[in-house]
Coordinates of C-alpha atoms in Angstrom, one line a residue:
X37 CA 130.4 38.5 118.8
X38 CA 130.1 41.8 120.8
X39 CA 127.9 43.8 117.3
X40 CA 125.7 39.7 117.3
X41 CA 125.3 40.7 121.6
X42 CA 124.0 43.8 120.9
X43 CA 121.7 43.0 117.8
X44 CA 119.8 40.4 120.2
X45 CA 119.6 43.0 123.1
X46 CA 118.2 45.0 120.9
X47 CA 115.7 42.3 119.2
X48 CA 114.5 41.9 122.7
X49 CA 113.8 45.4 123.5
X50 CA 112.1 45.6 120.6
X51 CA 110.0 42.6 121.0
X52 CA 109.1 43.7 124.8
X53 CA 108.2 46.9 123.2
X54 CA 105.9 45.4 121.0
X55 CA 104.2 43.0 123.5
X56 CA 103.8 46.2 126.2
X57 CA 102.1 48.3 122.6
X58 CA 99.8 45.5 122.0
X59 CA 98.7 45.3 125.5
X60 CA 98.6 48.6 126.1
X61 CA 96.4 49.4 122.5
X62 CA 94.2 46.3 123.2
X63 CA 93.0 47.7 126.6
X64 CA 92.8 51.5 125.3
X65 CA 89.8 53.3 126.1
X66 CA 89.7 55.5 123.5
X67 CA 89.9 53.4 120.5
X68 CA 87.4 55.0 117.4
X69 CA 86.3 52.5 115.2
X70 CA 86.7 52.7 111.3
X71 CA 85.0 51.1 108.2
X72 CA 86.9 50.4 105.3
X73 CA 84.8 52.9 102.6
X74 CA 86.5 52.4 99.7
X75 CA 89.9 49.6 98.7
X76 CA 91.9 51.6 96.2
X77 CA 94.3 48.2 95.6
X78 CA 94.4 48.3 91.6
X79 CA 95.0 44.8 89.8
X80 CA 97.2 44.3 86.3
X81 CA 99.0 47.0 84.5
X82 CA 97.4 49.5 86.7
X83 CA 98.7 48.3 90.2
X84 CA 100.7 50.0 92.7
X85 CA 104.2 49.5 93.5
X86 CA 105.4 51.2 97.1
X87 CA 102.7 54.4 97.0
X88 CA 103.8 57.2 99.4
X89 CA 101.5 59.1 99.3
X90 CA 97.9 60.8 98.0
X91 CA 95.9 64.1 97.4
X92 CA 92.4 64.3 96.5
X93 CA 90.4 66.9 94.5
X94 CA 87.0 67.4 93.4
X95 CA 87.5 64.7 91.1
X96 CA 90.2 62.9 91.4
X97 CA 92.6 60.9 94.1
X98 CA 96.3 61.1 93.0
X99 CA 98.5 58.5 94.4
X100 CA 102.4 58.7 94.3
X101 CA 103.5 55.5 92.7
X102 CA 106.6 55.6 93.9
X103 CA 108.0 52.2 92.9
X104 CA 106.9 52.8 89.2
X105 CA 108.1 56.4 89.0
X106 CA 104.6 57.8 88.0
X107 CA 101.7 59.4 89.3
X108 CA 98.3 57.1 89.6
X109 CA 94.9 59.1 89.5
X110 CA 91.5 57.6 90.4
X111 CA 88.0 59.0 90.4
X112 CA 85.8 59.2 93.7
X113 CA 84.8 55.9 93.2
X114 CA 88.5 54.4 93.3
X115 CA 88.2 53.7 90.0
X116 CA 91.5 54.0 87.7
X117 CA 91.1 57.1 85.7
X118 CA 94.8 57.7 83.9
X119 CA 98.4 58.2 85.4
X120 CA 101.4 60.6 84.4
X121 CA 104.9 60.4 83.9
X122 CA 107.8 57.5 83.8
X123 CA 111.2 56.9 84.2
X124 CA 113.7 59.9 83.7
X125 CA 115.1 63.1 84.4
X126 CA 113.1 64.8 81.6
X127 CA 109.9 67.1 81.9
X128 CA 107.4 65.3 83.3
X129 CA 109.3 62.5 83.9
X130 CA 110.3 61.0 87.3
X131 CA 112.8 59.5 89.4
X132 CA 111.2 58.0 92.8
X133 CA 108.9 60.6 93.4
X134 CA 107.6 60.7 97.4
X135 CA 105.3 63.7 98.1
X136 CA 102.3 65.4 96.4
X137 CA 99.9 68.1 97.3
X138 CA 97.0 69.9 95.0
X139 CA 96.2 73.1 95.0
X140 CA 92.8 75.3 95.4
X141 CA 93.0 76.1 91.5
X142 CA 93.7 72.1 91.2
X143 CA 97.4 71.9 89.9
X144 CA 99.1 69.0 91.1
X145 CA 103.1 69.6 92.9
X146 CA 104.4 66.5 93.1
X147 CA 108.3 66.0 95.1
X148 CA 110.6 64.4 92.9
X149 CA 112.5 63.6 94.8
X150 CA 115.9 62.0 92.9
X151 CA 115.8 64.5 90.6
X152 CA 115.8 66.9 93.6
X153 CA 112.8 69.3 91.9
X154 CA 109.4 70.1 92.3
X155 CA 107.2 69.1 89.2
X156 CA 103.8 71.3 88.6
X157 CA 101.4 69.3 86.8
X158 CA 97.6 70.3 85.5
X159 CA 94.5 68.7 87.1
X160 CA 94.7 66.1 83.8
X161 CA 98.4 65.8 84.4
X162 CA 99.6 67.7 81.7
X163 CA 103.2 69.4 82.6
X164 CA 103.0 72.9 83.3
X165 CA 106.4 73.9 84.9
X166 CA 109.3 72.7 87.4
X167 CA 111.9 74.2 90.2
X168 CA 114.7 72.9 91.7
X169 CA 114.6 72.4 95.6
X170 CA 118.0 74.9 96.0
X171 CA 119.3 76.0 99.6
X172 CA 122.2 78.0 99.3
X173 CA 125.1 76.5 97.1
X174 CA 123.4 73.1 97.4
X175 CA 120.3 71.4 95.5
X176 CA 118.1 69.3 97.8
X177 CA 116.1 66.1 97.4
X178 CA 112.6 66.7 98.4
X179 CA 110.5 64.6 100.7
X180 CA 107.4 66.4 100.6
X181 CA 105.3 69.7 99.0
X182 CA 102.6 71.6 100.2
X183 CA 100.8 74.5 98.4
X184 CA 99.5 77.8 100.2
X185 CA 97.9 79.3 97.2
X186 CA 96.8 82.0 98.8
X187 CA 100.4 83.5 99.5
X188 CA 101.6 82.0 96.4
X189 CA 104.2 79.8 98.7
X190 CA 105.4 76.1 98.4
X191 CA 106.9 74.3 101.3
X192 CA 108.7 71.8 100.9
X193 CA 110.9 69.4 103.4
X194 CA 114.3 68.6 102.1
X195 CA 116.0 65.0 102.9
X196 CA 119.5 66.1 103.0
X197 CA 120.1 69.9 104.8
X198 CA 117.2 69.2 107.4
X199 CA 114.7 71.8 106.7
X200 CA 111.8 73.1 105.7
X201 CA 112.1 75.8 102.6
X202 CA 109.4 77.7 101.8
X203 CA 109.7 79.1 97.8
X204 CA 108.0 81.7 95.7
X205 CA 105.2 79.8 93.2
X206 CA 108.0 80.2 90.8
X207 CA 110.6 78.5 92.8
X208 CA 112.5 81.1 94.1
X209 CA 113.9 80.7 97.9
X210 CA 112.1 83.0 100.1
X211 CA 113.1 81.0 103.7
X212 CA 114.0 78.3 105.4
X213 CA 114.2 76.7 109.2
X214 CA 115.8 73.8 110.7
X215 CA 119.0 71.8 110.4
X216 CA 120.1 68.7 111.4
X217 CA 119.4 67.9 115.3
X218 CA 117.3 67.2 118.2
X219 CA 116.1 70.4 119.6
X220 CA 112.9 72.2 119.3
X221 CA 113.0 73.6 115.9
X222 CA 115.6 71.3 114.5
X223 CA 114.6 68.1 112.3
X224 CA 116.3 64.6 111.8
X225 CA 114.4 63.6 108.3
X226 CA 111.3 65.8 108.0
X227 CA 109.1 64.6 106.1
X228 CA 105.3 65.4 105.2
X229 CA 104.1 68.2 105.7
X230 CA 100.1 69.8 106.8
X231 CA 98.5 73.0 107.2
X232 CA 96.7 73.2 110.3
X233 CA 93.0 75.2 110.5
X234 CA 95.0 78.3 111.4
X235 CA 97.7 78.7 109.3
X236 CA 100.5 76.9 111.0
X237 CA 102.5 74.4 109.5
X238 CA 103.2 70.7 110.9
X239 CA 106.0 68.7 110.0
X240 CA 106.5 65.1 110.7
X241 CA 110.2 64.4 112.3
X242 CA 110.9 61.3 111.1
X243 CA 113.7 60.1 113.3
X244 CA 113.3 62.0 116.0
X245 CA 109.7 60.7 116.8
X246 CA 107.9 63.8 116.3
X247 CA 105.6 66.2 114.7
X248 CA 106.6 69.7 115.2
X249 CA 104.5 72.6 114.7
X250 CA 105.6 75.8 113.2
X251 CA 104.1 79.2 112.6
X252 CA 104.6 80.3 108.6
X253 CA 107.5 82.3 109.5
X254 CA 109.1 79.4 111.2
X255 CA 109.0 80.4 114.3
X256 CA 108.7 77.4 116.5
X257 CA 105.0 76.8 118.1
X258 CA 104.7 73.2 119.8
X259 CA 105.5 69.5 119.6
X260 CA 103.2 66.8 119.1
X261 CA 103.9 63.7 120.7
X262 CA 107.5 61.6 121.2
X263 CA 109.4 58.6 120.7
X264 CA 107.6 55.7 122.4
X265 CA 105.1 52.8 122.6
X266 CA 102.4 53.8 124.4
X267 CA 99.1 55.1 123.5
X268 CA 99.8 59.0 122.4
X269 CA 103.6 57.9 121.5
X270 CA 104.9 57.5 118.2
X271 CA 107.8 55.1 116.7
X272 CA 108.2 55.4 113.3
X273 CA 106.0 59.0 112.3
X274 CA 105.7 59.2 108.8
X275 CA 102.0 61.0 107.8
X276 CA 99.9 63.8 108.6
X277 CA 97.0 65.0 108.0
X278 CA 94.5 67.5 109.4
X279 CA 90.8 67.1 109.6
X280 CA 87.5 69.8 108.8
X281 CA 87.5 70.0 112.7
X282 CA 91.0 70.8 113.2
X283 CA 92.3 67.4 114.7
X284 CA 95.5 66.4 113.4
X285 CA 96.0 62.6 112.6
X286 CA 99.7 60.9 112.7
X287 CA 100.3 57.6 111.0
X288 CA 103.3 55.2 112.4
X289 CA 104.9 53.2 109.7
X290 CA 106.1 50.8 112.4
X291 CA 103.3 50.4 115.1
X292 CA 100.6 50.1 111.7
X293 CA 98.2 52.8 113.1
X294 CA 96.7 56.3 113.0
X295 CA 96.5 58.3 116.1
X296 CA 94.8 61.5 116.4
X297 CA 95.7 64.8 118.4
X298 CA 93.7 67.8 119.2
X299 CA 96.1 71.0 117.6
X300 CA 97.3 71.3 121.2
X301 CA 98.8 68.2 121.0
X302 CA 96.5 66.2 123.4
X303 CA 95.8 62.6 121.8
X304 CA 91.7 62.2 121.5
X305 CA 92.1 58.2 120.0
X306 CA 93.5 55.8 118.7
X307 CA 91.7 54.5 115.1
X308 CA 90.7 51.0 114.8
X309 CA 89.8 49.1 111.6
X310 CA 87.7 46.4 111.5
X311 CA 89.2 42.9 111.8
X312 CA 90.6 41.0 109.8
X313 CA 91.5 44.3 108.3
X314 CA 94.7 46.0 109.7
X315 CA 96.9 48.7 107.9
X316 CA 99.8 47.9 107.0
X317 CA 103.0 50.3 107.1
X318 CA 100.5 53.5 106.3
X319 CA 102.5 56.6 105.4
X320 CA 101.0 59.5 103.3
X321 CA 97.4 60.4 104.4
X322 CA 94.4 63.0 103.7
X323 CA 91.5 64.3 105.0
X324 CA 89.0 65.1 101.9
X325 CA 86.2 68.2 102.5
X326 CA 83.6 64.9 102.5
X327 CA 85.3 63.7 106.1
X328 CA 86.8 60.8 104.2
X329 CA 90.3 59.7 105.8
X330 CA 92.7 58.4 102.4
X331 CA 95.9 56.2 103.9
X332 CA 98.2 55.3 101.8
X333 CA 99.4 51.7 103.1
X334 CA 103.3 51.5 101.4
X335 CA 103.6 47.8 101.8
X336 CA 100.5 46.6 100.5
X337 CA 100.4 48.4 97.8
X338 CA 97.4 49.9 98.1
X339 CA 95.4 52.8 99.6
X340 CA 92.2 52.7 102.3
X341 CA 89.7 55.3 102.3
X342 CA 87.7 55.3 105.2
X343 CA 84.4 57.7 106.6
X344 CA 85.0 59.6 109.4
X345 CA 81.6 60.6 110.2
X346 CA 80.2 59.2 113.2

């Protein structure tokens, strides 16, 4: 009777939470209004099934299909082009995959994350090579990749130790920060992962309501936001991405919308689609050299491009 108490209390909280967000966003002032470019929501044997995330090249938009262990890729028009990999533990092959990134040279690093390795794919999606995610004696599953060519460097957030490791191009450990906790520097579930205009490195804390902000070395810079339901507050963090200008946009899983931060943290607005449409649980984003903002929305199954020109 006491845990059934609680549960209620909680339902409550939640629910006055809610109503005090939806008041709150409905009389924001700084709402930015978005068109829906481009529906990415593929029909038949092509569809989606719980996507997590998306890159875009020159010429393609890869979309993690989580749900059907593959990677989905689409030309500019949103058009299915092919997909890689299945089921397994084999090369090329996948088990629940959650992150991907794509290089400047245009190879594709995707997390996978069950078999707790990075997979390096060509731009056509041809396998090129693999690393385990390995910290110390233990081997890591993934959450997210992201590729600094120029240093030849691959960060990746890890699910289980807490951190952030950054390897060699050839999957060798060269560092890591983090560990499992509240404070500045420490992470409860990072998650994905965005270079900023300058270099520095932002990291969505999943649980602890946050996006931290670190300089390549790790050393700790500034935090972005914190747990909450008001206008510049986050819930549920899951994505991040990071604009031409430098702004840094955060998507809430939970609250169903994008903010978006200056990269001193300060919130600039709010984005608002169109009615009827509404995202839905978006997650993974990206922020294409064209100003066009790619969500991928987990729950419908689809992804939502929209221009962010004025």
């Amino acid at each position: 009777m006491r845990t059934y108490t609680i549960f209620l209390k909680l339902a409550a909280s939640l629910a006055l939470s809610f109503f005090v967000l939806s008041v709150a966003y409905a009389d924001s002032a700084i709402k930015r209004r978005l068109d829906l470019g481009l529906d990415i929501n593929p029909a038949a044997e092509n569809t989606l099934l719980l996507p997590s995330d998306v890159a875009v090249s020159n010429s393609y938009i890869y979309v993690v299909d989580g749900g059907h262990h593959r990677v989905v890729v689409f030309d500019q028009q949103g058009n299915y082009a092919f997909s890689f990999g299945s089921y397994g533990a084999g090369k090329g092959e996948f088990n629940s995959p959650v992150g991907i990134d794509v290089s400047e040279g245009g190879e594709v690093y995707v997390a996978d994350t069950a078999n707790k390795r990075i997979q390096v794919f060509s731009a056509a999606g041809k396998f090129v090579r693999l690393f385990k995610v390995k910290s110390g004696r233990y081997i890591i599953r993934p959450i997210d990749v992201l590729v600094d060519e120029k240093a030849r460097e691959v960060y990746v957030s890890g699910n289980d130790n807490h951190k952030v490791m950054v390897f060699s191009s050839k999957g060798k450990l060269k560092r890591e920060w983090g560990g499992n906790g509240t404070s500045e520097g420490e992470f409860r579930y990072p998650a994905t992962l965005a270079h900023l205009k300058d270099g520095r490195v932002a990291v969505v804390d999943v649980l602890n309501a946050r996006l931290q902000i670190f300089e390549k070395n790790g050393d700790y810079s500034i935090q972005i936001s914190g747990w909450g339901v008001e206008p510049g507050q986050v819930f549920r963090p899951k994505g991040v991405a990071v604009d031409k200008d430098g702004d840094i946009y955060i998507s809430d899983s939970y609250l169903n919308l994008v903010q978006v931060f200056s990269d001193v943290g300060k919130l600039k607005y709010i984005l608002d689609t169109v009615a009827p449409r509404t995202l839905y649980t978006p997650v993974g984003m990206y922020v294409d050299a064209k100003n066009k903002l790619y969500i991928t929305e987990m729950r419908k199954h689809r992804i939502s491009v929209f221009s962010l020109n004025p």
